[in-house]
Tab-separated table of C-alpha atoms in Angstrom:
chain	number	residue	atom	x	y	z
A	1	UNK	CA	0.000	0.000	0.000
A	2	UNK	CA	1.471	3.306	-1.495
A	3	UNK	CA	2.233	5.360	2.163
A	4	UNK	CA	0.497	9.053	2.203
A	5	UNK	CA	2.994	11.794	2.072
A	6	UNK	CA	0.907	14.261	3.933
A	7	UNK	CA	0.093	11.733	6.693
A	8	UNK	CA	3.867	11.998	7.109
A	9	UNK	CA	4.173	15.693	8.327
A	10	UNK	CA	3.849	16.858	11.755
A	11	UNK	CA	1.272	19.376	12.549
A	12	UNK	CA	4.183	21.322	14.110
A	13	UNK	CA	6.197	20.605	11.165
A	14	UNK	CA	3.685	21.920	8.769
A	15	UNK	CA	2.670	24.673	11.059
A	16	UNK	CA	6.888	25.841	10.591
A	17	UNK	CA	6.375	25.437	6.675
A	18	UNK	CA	3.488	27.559	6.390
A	19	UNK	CA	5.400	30.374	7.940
A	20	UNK	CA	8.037	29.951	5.561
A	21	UNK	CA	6.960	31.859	2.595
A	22	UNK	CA	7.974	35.363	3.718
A	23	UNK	CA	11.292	34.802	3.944
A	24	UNK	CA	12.544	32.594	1.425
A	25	UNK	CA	13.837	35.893	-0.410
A	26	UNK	CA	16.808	35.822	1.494
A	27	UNK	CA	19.462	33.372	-0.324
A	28	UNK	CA	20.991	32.833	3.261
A	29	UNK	CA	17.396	31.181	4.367
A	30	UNK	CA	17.398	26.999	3.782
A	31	UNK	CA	14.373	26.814	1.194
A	32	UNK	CA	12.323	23.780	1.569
A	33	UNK	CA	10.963	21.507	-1.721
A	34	UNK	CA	8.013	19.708	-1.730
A	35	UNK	CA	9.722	17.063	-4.015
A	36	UNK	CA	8.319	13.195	-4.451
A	37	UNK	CA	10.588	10.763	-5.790
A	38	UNK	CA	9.358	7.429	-7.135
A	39	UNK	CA	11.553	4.819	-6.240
A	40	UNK	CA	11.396	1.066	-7.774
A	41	UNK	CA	11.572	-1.462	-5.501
A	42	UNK	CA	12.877	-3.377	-8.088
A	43	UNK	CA	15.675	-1.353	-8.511
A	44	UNK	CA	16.624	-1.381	-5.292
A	45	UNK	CA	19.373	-4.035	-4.849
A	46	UNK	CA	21.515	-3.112	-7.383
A	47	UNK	CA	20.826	0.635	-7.633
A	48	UNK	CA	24.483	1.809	-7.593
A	49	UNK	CA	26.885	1.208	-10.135
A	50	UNK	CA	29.531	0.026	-7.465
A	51	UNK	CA	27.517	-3.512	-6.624
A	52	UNK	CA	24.600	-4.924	-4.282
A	53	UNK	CA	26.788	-4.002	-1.393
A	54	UNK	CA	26.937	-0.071	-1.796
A	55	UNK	CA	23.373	0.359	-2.659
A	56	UNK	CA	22.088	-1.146	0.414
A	57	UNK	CA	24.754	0.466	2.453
A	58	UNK	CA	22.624	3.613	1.360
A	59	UNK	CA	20.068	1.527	2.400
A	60	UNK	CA	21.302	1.827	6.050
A	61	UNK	CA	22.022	4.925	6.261
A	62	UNK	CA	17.798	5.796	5.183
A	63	UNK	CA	16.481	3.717	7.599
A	64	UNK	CA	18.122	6.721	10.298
A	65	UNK	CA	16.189	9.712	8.607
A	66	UNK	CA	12.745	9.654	9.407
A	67	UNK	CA	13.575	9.248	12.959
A	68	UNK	CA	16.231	11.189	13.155
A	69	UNK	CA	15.172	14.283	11.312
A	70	UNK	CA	12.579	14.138	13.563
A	71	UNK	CA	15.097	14.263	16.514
A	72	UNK	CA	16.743	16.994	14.653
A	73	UNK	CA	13.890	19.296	14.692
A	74	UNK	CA	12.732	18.418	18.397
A	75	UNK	CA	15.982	19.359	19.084
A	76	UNK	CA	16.620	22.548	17.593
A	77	UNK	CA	12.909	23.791	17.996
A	78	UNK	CA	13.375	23.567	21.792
A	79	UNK	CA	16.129	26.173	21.710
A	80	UNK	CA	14.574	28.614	19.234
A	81	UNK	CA	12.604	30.848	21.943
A	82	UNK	CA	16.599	31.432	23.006
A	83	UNK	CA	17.807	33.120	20.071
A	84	UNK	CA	17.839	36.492	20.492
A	85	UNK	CA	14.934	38.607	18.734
A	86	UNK	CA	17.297	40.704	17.257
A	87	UNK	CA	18.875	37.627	15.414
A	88	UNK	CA	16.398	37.491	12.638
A	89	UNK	CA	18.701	35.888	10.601
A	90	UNK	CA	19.294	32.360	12.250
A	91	UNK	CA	15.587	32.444	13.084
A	92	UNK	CA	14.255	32.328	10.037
A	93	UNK	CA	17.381	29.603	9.162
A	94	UNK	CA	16.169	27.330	11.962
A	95	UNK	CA	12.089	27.553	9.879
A	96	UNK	CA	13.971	26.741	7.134
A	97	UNK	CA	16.194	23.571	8.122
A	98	UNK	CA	13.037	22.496	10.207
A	99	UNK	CA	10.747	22.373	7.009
A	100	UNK	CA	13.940	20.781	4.728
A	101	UNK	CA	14.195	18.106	7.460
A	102	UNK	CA	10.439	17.462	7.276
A	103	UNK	CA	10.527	16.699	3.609
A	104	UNK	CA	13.476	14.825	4.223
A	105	UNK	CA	12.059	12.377	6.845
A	106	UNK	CA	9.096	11.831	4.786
A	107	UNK	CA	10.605	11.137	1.855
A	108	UNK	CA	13.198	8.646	3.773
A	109	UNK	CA	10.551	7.033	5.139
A	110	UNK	CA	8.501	6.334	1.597
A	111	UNK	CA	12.486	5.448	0.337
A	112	UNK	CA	12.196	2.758	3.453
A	113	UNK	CA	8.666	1.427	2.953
A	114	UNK	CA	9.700	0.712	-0.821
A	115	UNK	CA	12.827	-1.385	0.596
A	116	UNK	CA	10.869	-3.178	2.683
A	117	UNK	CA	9.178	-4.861	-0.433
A	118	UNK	CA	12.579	-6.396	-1.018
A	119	UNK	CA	13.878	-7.183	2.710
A	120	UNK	CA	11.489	-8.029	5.219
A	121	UNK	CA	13.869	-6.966	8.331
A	122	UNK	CA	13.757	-3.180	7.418
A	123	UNK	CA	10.635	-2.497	10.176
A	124	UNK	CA	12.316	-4.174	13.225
A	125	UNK	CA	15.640	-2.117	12.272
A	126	UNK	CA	13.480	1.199	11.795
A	127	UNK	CA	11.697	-0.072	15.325
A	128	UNK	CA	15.437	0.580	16.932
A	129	UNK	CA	16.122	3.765	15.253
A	130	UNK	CA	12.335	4.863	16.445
A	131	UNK	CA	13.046	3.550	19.881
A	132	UNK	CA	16.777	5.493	20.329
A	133	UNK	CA	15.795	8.633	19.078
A	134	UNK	CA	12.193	8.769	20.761
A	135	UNK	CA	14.315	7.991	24.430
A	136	UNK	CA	16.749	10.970	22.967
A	137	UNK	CA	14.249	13.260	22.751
A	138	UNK	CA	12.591	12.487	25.961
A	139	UNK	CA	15.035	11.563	28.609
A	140	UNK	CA	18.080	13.245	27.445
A	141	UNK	CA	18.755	16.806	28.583
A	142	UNK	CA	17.955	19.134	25.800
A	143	UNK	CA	21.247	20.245	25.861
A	144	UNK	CA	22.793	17.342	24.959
A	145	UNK	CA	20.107	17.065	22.673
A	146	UNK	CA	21.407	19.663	20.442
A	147	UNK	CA	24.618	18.574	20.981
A	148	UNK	CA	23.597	15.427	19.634
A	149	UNK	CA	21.823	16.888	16.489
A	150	UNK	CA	25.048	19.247	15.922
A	151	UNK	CA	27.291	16.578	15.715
A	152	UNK	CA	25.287	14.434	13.792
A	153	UNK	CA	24.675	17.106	11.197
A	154	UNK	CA	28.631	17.505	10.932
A	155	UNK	CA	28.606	14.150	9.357
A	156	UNK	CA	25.833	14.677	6.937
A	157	UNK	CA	27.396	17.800	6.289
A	158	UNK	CA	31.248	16.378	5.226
A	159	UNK	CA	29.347	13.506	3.790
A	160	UNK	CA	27.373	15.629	1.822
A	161	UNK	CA	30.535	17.564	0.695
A	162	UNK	CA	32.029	14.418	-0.650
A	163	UNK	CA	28.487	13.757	-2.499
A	164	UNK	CA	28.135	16.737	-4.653
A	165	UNK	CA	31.586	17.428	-4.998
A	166	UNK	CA	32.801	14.468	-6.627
A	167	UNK	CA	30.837	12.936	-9.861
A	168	UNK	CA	32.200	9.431	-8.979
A	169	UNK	CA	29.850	8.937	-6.480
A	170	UNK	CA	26.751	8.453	-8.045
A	171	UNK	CA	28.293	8.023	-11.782
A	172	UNK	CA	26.084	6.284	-14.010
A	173	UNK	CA	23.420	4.929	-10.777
A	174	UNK	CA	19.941	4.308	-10.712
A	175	UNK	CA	18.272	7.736	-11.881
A	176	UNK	CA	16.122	8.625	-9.467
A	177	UNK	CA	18.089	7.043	-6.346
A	178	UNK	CA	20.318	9.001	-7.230
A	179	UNK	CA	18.000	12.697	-7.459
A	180	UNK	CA	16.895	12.215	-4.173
A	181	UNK	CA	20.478	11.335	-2.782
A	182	UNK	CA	21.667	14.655	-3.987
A	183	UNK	CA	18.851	16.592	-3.269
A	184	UNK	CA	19.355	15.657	0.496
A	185	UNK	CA	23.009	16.419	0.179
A	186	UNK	CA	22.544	19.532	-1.295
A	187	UNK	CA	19.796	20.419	1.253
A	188	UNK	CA	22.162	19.355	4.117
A	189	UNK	CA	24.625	21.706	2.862
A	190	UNK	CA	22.528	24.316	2.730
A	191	UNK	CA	21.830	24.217	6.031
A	192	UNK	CA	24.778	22.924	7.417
A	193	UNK	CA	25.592	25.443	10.096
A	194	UNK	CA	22.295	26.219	11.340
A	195	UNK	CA	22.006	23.881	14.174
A	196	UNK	CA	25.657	24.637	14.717
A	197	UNK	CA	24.842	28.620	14.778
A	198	UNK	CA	22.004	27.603	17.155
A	199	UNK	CA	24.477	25.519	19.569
A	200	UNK	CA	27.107	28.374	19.636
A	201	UNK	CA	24.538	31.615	20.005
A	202	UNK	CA	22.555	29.838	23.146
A	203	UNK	CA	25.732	27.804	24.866
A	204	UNK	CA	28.849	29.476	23.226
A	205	UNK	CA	31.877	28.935	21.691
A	206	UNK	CA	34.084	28.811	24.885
A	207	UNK	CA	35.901	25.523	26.499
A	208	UNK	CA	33.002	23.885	27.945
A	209	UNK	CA	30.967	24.422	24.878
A	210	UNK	CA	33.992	23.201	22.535
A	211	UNK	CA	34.921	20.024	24.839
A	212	UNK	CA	31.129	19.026	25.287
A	213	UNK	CA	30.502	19.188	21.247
A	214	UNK	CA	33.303	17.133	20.866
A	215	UNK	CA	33.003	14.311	23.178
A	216	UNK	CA	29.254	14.159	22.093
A	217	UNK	CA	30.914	13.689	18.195
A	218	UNK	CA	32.953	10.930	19.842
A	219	UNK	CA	29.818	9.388	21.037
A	220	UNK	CA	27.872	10.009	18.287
A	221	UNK	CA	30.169	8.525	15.723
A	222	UNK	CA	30.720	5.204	17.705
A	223	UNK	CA	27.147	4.781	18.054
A	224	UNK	CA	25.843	5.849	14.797
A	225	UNK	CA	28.280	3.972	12.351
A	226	UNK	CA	28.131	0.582	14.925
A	227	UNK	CA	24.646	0.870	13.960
A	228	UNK	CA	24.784	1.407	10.270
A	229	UNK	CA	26.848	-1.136	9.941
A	230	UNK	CA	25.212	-3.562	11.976
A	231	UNK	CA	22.128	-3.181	9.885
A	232	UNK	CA	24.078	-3.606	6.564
A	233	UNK	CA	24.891	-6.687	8.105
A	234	UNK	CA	21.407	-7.756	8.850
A	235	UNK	CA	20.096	-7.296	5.633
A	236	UNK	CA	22.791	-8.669	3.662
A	237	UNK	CA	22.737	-11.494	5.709
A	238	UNK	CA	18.544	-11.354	4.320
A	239	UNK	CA	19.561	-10.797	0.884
A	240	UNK	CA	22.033	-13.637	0.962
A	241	UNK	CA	24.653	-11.225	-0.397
A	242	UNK	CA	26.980	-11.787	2.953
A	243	UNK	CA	28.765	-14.633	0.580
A	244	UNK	CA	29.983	-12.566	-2.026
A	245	UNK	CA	33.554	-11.319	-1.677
A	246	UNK	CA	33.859	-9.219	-4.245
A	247	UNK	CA	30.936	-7.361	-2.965
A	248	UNK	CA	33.318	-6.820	0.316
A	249	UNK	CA	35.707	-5.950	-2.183
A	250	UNK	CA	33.697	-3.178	-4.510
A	251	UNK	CA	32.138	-1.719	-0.971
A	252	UNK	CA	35.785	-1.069	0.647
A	253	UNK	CA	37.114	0.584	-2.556
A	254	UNK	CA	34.190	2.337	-2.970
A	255	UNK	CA	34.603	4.157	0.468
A	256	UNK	CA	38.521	4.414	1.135
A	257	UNK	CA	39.778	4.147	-2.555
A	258	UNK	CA	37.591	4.990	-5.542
A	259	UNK	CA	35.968	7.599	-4.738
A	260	UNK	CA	37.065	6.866	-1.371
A	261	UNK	CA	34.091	9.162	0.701
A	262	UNK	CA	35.537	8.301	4.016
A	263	UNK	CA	39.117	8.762	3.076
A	264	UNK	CA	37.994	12.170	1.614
A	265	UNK	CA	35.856	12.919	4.716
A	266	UNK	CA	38.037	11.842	7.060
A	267	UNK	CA	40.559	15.297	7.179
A	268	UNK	CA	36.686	17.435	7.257
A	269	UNK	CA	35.946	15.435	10.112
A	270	UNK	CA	38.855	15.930	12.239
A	271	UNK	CA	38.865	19.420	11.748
A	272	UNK	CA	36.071	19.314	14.207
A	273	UNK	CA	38.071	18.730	16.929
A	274	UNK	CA	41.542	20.033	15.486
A	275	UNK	CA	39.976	23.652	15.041
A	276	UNK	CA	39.054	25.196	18.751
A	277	UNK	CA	36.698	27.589	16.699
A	278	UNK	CA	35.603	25.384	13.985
A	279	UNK	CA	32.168	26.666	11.730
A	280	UNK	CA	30.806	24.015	9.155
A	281	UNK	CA	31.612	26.826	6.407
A	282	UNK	CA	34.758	26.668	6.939
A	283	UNK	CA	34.884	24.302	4.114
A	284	UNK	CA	32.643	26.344	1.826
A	285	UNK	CA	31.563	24.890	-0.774
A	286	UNK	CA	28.439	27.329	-1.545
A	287	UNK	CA	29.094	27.521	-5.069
A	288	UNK	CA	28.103	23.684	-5.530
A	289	UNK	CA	24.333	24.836	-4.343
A	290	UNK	CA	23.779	26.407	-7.742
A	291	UNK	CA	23.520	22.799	-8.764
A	292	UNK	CA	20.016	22.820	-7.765
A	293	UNK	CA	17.996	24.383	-10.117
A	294	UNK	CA	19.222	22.213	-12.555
A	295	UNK	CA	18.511	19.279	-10.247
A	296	UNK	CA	14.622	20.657	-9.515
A	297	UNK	CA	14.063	20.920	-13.290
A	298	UNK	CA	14.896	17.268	-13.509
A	299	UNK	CA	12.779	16.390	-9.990
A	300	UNK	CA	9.906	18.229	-11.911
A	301	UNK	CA	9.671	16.570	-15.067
A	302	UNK	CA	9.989	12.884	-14.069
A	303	UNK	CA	7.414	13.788	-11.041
């Protein structure tokens, strides 16, 4: 059963999207698209150019979106009411990364009901995401919270850097795996600092604020990519694809080789912690967001 896309969005969420059309004018502002995608299930084993392994790798990294978007925008909501009135700016940035990340949970979460035609463990995994960030949101103090959401968005961020920047990536994949891929990456660049602006107007940018933001990156990064790659595991273990060698092979080159995205994000991500007054534009790579008219006119006509 095709899932509703406007059963997906919060009232909150929508309420924050409505109030976003007076101040899209200013180029600074994350804009938020209403785009669909229309992903095959059939297409989804072997969606990526660089074997079965590295599209459902993608895989598990989706099944953390819905969920954690949603953990994003708890987050970062909860702080707004202490950003200054005078800052007008990051305001209206934090309405416009809450709306992106509302479109971006949604359309994760069609991406995972489509998968879930293919591999019938995708729920229970979801069910853990769900379960974490729901206990995030409601036991943890909202501090660490945003912590939490700033640090994760530092890895979507260099991740996303990698994506757009290098063609190898997605070269020659599945059409419309790949749009939505790169529409999230260039979204996540385009608000890459905001939760980070958020963190540093309400707690700072002195010692306490720079060693809690790290440690909660040190967390963050153990527990996030022990889980990704636990539920690659599960599902290729499903799919039957845990035999294959080569597949090892194709996914290892594909990350630290050719292209190599984690040898390539691995300097962006240590900068984090090598930087005492790091800012996620100081790699700026604004000039890669005029990729996205082109990208909407293709969204458009295959919608």
């Amino acid at each position: 059963m095709e899932v509703s896309r406007d059963a997906l969005l919060t009232d909150s969420a929508v309420n924050d999207r409505n109030s976003t059309k007076d101040i899209m004018a200013d180029e600074h502002v994350p804009k938020p698209r209403d785009y669909h995608f229309h992903l095959d299930p059939k297409n989804a084993r072997n969606w990526h150019t660089a074997g079965i392994h590295v599209s459902i790798f993608f895989h598990a990294m989706s099944l953390f979106f819905p969920e954690g978007e949603k953990m994003f925008m708890h987050a970062v909501r909860l702080h707004k009411k202490q950003i200054p009135d005078s800052n007008v700016l990051l305001k209206n940035q934090v309405t416009g990364f809450i709306c992106q990340e509302m479109y971006h949970s949604r359309e994760h979460r069609v991406y995972n009901e489509s998968i879930t035609k293919i591999w019938k463990i995708i729920p229970k995994l979801e069910a853990i995401v769900a379960w974490i960030c729901t206990n995030i949101s409601k036991y943890v103090p909202r501090r660490t919270q945003l912590a939490i959401t700033v640090a994760l968005e530092h890895w979507t961020a260099i991740l996303a850097q990698i994506i757009i920047g290098d063609q190898r990536v997605f070269a020659n994949t599945e059409p419309n795996f790949h749009l939505l891929w790169k529409w999230h990456a260039l979204e996540e660049t385009e608000h890459k600092a905001v939760a980070f602006d958020v963190w540093t107007t309400v707690y700072g940018t002195g010692f306490l604020a720079y060693v809690h933001r790290c440690l909660i990156l040190i967390l963050a990064t153990t527990v996030f990519w022990t889980l990704v790659w636990g539920f690659f595991i599960a599902i290729i273990i499903e799919d039957g694809s845990w035999k294959n060698l080569v597949e090892y092979g194709k996914l290892l080159s594909f990350q630290w080789i050719s292209p190599g995205v984690f040898r390539q994000v691995t300097p962006i991500y240590l900068d984090w912690f090598i930087k005492y007054h790091f800012h996620p534009w100081d790699h700026n790579n604004r000039d890669k967001l005029g990729e996205m008219a082109a990208l909407s006119k293709i969204i458009n006509q295959i919608s």
